[in-house]
mmCIF file of N, CA, C and O in Angstrom:
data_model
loop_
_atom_site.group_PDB
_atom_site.id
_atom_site.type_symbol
_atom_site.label_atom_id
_atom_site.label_comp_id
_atom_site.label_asym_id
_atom_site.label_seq_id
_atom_site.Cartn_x
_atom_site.Cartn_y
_atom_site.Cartn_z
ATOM 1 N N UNK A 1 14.758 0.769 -1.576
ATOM 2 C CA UNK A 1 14.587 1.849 -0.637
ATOM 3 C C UNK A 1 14.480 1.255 0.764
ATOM 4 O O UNK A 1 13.829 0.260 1.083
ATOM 5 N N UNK A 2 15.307 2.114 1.631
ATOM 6 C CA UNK A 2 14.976 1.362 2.745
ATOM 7 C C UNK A 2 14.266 1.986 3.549
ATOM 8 O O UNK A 2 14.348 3.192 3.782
ATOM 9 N N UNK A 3 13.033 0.721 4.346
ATOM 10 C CA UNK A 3 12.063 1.168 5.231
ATOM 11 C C UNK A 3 13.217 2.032 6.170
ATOM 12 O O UNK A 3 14.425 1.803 6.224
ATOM 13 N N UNK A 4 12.321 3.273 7.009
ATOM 14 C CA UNK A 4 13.078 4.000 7.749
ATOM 15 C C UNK A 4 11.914 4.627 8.998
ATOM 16 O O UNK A 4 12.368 5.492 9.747
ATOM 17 N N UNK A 5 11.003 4.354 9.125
ATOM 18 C CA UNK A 5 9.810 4.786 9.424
ATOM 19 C C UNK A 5 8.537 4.570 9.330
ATOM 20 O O UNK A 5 7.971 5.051 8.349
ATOM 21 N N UNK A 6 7.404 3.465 10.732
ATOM 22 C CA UNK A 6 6.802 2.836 10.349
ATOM 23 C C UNK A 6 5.553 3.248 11.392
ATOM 24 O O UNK A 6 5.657 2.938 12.578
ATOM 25 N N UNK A 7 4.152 4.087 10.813
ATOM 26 C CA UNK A 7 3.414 4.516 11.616
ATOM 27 C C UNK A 7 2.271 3.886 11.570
ATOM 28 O O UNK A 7 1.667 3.652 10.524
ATOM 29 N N UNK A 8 1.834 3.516 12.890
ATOM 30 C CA UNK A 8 0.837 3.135 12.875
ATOM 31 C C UNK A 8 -0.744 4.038 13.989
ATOM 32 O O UNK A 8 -0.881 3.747 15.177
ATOM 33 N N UNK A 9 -1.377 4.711 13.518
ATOM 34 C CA UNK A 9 -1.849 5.557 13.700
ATOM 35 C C UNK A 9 -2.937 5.490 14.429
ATOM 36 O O UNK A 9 -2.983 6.211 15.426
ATOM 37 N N UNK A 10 -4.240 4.487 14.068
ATOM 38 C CA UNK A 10 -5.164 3.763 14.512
ATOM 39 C C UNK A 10 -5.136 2.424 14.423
ATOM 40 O O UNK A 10 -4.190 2.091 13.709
ATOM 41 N N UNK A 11 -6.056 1.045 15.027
ATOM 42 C CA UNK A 11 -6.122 -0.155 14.458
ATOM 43 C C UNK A 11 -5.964 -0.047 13.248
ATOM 44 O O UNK A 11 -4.865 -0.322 12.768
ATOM 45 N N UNK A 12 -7.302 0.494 12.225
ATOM 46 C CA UNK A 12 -7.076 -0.432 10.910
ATOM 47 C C UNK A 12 -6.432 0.699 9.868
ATOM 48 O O UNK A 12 -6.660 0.569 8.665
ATOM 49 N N UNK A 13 -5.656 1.767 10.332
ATOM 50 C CA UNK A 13 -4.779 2.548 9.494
ATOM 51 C C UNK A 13 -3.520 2.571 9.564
ATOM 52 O O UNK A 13 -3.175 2.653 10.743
ATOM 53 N N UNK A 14 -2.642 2.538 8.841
ATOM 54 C CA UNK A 14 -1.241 2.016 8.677
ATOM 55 C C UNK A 14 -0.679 3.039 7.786
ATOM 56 O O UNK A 14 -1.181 3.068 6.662
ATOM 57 N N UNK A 15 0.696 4.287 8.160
ATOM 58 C CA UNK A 15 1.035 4.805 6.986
ATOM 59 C C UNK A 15 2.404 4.443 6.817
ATOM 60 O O UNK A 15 2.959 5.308 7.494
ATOM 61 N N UNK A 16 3.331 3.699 6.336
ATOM 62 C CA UNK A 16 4.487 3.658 6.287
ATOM 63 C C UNK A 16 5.757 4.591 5.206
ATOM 64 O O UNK A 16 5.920 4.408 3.999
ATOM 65 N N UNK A 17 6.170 5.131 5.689
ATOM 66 C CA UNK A 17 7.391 5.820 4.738
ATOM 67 C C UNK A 17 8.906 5.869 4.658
ATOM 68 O O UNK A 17 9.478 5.715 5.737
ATOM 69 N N UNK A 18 9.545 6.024 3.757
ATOM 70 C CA UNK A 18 10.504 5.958 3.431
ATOM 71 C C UNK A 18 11.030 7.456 3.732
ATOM 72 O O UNK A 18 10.251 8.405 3.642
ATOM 73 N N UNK A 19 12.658 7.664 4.165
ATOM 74 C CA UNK A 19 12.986 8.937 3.905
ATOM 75 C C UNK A 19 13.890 9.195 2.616
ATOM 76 O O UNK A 19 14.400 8.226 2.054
ATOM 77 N N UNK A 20 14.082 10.414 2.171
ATOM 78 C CA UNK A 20 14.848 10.441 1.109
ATOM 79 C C UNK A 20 14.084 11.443 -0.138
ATOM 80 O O UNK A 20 12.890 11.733 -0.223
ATOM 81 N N UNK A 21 14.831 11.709 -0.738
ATOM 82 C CA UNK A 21 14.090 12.524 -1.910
ATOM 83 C C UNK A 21 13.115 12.371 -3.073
ATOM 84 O O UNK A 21 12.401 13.202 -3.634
ATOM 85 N N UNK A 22 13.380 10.438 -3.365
ATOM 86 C CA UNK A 22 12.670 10.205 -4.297
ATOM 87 C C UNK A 22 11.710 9.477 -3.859
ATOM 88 O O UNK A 22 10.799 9.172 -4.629
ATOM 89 N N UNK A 23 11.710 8.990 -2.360
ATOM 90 C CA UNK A 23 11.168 8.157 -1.217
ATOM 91 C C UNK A 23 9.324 8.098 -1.735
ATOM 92 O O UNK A 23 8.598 9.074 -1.544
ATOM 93 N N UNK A 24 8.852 6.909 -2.330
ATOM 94 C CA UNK A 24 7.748 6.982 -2.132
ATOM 95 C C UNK A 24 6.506 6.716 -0.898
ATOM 96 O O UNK A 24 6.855 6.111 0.116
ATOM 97 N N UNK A 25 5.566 7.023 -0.982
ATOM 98 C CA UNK A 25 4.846 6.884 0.135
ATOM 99 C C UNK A 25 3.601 5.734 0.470
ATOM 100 O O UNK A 25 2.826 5.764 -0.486
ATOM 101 N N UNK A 26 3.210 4.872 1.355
ATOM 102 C CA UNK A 26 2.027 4.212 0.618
ATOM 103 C C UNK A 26 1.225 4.445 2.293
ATOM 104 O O UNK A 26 1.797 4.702 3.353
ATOM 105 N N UNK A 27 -0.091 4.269 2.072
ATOM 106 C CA UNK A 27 -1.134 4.288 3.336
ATOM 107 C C UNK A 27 -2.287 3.301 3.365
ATOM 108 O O UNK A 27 -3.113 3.521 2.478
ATOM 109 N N UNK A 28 -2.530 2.371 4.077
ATOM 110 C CA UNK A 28 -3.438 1.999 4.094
ATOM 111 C C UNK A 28 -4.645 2.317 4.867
ATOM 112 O O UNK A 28 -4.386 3.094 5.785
ATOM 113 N N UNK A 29 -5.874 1.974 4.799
ATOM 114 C CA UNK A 29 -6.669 2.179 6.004
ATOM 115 C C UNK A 29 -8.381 1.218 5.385
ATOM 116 O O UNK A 29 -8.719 0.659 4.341
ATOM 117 N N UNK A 30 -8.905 1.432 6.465
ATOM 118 C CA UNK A 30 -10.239 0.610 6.241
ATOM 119 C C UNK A 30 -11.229 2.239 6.180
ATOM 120 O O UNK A 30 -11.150 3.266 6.854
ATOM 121 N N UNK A 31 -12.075 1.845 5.092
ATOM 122 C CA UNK A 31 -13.046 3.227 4.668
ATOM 123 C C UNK A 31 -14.345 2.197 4.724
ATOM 124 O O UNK A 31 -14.255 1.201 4.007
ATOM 125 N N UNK A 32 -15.458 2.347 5.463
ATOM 126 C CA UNK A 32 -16.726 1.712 5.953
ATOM 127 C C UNK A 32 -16.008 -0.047 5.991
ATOM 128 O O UNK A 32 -15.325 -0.644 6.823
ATOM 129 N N UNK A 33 -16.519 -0.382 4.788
ATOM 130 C CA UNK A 33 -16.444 -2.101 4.274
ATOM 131 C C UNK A 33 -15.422 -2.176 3.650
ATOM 132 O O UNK A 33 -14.774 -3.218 3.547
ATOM 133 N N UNK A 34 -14.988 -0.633 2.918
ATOM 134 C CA UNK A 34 -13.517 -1.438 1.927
ATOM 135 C C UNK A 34 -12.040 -0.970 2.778
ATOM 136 O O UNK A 34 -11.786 -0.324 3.794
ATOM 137 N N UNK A 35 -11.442 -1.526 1.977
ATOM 138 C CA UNK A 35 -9.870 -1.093 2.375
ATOM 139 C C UNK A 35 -9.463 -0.310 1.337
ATOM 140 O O UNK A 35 -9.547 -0.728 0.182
ATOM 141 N N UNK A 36 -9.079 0.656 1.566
ATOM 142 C CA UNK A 36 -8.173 2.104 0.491
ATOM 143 C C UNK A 36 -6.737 1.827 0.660
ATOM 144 O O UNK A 36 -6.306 1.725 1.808
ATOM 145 N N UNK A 37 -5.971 1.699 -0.311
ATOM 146 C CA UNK A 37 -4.168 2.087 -0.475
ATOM 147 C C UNK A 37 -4.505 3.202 -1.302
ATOM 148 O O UNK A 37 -5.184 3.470 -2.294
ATOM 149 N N UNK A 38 -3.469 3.928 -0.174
ATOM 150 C CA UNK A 38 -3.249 5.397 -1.316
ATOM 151 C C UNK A 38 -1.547 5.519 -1.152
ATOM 152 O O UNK A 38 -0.901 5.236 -0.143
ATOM 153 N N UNK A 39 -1.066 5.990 -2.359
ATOM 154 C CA UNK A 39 0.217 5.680 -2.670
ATOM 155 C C UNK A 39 0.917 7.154 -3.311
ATOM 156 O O UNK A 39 0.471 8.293 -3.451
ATOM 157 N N UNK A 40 2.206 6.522 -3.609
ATOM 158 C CA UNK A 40 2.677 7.663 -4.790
ATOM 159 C C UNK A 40 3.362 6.741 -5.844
ATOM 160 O O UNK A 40 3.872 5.648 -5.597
ATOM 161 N N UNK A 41 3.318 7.138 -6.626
ATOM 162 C CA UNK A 41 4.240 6.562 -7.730
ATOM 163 C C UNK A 41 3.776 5.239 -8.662
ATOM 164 O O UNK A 41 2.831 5.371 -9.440
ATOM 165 N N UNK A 42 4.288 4.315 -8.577
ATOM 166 C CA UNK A 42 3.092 2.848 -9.359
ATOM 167 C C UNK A 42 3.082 2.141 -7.881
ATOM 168 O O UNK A 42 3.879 2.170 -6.943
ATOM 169 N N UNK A 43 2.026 1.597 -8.060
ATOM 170 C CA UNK A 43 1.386 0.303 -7.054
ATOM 171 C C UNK A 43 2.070 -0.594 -7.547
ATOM 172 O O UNK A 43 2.286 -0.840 -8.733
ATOM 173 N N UNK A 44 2.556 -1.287 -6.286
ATOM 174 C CA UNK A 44 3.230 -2.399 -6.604
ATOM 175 C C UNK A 44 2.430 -3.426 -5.396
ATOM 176 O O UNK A 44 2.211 -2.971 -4.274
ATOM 177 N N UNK A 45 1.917 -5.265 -5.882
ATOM 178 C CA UNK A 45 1.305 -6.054 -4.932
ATOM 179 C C UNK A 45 1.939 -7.442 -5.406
ATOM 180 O O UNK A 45 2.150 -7.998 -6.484
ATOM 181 N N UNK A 46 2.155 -7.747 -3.907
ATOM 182 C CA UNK A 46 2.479 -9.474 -4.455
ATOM 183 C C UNK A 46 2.126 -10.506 -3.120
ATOM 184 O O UNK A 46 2.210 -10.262 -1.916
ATOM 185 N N UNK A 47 1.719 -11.688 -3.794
ATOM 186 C CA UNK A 47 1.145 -12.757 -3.012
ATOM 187 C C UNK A 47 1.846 -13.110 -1.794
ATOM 188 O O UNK A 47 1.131 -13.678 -0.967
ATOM 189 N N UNK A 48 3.174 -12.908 -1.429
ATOM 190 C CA UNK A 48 3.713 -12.927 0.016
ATOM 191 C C UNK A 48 4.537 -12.006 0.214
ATOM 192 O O UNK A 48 4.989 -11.384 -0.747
ATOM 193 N N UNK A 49 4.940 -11.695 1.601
ATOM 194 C CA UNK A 49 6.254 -10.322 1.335
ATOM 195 C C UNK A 49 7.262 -10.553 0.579
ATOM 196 O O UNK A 49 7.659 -9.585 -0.070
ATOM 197 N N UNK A 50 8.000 -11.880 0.411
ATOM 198 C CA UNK A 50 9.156 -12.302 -0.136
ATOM 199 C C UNK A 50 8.827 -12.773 -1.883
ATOM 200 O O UNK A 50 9.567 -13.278 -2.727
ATOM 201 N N UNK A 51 7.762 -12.456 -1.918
ATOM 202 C CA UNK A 51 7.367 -12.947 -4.065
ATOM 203 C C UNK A 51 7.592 -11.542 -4.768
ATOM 204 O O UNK A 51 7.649 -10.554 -4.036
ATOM 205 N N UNK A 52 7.679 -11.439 -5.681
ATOM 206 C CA UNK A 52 7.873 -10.983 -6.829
ATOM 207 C C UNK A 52 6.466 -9.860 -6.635
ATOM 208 O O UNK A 52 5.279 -10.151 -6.487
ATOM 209 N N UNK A 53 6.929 -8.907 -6.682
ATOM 210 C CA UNK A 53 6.214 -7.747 -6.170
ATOM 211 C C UNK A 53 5.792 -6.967 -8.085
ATOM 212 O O UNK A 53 6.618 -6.230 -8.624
ATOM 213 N N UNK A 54 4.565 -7.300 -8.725
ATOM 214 C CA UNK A 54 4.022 -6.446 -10.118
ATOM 215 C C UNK A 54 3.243 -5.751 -9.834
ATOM 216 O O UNK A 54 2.405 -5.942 -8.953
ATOM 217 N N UNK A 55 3.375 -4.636 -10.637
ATOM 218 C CA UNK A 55 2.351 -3.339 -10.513
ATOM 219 C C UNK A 55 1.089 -3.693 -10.548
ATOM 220 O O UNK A 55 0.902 -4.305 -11.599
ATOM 221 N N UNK A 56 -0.056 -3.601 -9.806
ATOM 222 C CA UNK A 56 -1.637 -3.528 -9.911
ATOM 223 C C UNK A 56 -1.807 -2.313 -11.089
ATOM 224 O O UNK A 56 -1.399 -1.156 -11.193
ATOM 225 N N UNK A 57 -2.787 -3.387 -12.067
ATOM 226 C CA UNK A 57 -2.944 -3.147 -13.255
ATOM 227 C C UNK A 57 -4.215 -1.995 -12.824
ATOM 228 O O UNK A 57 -4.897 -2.073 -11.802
ATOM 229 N N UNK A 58 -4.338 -0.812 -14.004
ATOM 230 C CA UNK A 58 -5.046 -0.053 -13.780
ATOM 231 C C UNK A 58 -5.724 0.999 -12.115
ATOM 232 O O UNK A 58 -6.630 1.794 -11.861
ATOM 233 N N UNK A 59 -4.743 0.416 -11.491
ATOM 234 C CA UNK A 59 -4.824 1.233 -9.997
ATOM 235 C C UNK A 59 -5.257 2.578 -9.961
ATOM 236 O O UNK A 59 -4.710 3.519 -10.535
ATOM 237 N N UNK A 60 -6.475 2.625 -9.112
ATOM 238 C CA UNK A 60 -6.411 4.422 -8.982
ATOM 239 C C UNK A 60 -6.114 4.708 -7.772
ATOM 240 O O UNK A 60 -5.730 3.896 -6.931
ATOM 241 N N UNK A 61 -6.329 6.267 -7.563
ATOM 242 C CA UNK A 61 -5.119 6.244 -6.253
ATOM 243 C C UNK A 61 -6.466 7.193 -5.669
ATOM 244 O O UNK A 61 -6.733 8.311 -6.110
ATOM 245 N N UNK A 62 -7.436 6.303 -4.309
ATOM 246 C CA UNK A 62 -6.863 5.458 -3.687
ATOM 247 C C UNK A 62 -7.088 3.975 -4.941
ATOM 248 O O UNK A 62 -7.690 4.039 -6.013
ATOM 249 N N UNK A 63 -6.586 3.097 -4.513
ATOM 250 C CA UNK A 63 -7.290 1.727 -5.257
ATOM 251 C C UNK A 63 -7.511 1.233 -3.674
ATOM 252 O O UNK A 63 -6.957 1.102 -2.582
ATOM 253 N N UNK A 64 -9.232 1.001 -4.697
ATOM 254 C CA UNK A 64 -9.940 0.210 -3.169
ATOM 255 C C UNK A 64 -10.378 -1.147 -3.436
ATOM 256 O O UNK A 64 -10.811 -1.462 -4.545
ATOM 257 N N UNK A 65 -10.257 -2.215 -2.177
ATOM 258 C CA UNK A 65 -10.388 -3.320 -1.979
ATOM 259 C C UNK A 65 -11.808 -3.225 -1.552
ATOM 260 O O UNK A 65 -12.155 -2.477 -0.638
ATOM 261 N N UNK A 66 -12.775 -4.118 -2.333
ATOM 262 C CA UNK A 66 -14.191 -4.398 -1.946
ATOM 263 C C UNK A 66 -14.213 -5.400 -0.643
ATOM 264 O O UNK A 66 -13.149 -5.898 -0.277
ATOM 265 N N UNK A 67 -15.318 -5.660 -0.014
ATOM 266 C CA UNK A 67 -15.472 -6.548 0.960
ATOM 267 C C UNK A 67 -15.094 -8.063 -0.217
ATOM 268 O O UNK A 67 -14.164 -8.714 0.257
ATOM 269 N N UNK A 68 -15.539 -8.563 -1.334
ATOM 270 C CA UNK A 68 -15.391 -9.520 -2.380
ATOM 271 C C UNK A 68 -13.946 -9.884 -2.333
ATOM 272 O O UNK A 68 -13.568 -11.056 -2.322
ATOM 273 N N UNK A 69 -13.169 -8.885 -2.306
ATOM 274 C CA UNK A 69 -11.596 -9.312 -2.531
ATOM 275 C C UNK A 69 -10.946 -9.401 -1.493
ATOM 276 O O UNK A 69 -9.771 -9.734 -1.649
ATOM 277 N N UNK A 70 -11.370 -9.180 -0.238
ATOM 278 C CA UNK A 70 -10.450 -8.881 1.143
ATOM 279 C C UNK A 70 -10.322 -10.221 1.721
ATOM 280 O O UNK A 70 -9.894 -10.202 2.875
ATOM 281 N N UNK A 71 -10.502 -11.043 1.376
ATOM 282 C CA UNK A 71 -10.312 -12.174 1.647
ATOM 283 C C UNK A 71 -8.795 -13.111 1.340
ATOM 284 O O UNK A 71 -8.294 -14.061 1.941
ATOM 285 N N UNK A 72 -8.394 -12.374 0.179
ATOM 286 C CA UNK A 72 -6.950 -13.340 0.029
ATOM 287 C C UNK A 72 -5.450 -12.156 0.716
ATOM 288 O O UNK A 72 -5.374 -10.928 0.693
ATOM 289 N N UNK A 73 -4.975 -12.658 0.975
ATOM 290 C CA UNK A 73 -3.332 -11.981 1.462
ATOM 291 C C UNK A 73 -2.869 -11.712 0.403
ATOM 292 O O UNK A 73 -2.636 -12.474 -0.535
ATOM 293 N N UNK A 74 -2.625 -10.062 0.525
ATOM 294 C CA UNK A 74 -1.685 -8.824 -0.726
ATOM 295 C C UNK A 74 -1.041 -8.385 0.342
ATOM 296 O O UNK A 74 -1.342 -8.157 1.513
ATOM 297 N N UNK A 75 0.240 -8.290 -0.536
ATOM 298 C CA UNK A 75 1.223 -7.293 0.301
ATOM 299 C C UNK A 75 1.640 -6.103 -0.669
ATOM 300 O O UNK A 75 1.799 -6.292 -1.875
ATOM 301 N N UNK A 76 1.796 -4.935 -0.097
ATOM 302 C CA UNK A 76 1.683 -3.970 -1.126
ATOM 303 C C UNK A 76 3.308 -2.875 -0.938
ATOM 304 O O UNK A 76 3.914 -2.569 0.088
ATOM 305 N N UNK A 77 3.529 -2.601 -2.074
ATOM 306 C CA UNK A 77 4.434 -1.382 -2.054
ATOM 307 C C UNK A 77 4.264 -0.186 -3.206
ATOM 308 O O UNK A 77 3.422 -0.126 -4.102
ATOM 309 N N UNK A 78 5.550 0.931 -2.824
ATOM 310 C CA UNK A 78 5.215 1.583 -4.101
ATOM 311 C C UNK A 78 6.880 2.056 -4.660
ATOM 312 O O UNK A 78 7.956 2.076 -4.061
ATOM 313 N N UNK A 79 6.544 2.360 -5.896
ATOM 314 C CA UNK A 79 7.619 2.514 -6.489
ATOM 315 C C UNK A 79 7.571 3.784 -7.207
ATOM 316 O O UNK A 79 6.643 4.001 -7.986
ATOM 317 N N UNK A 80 8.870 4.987 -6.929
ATOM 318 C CA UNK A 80 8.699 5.965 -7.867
ATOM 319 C C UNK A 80 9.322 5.476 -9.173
ATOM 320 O O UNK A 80 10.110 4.553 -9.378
ATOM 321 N N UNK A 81 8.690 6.440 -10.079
ATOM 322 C CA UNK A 81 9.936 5.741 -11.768
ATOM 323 C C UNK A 81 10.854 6.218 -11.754
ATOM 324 O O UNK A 81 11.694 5.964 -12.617
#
């Protein structure tokens, strides 16, 4: 899918989207201490932009990042089925 549209709204909120019909959506933002992705479709995360992008196992939507985990570099997408 190609990026087509890239908003950035506040500092630590980010919504980026795709256009198109099956176009999924993903958002990030900072909620107090954690970080929230809220998405559509499966979560997809991988260790650099250019690696091998696997679904985050058991994700809820939002899936939130504790202050504990915000420490390593995820790059995130989403995928409709």
């Amino acid at each position: 899918q190609l990026l087509t549209h890239l908003e950035a709204t506040v500092p630590d909120n980010v919504r980026i989207t795709a256009r198109g019909p099956d176009a999924p959506e993903l958002s990030i933002r900072r909620n107090a201490v954690n970080i929230e992705v809220r998405y559509t479709g499966t979560l997809l995360s991988a260790p650099t932009v250019d690696a091998t992008y696997t679904p985050v196992q058991n994700a809820a939507n939002p899936h939130v990042i504790p202050p504990a985990s915000q420490g390593k570099q995820l790059f995130f997408r989403s995928r409709n089925p």
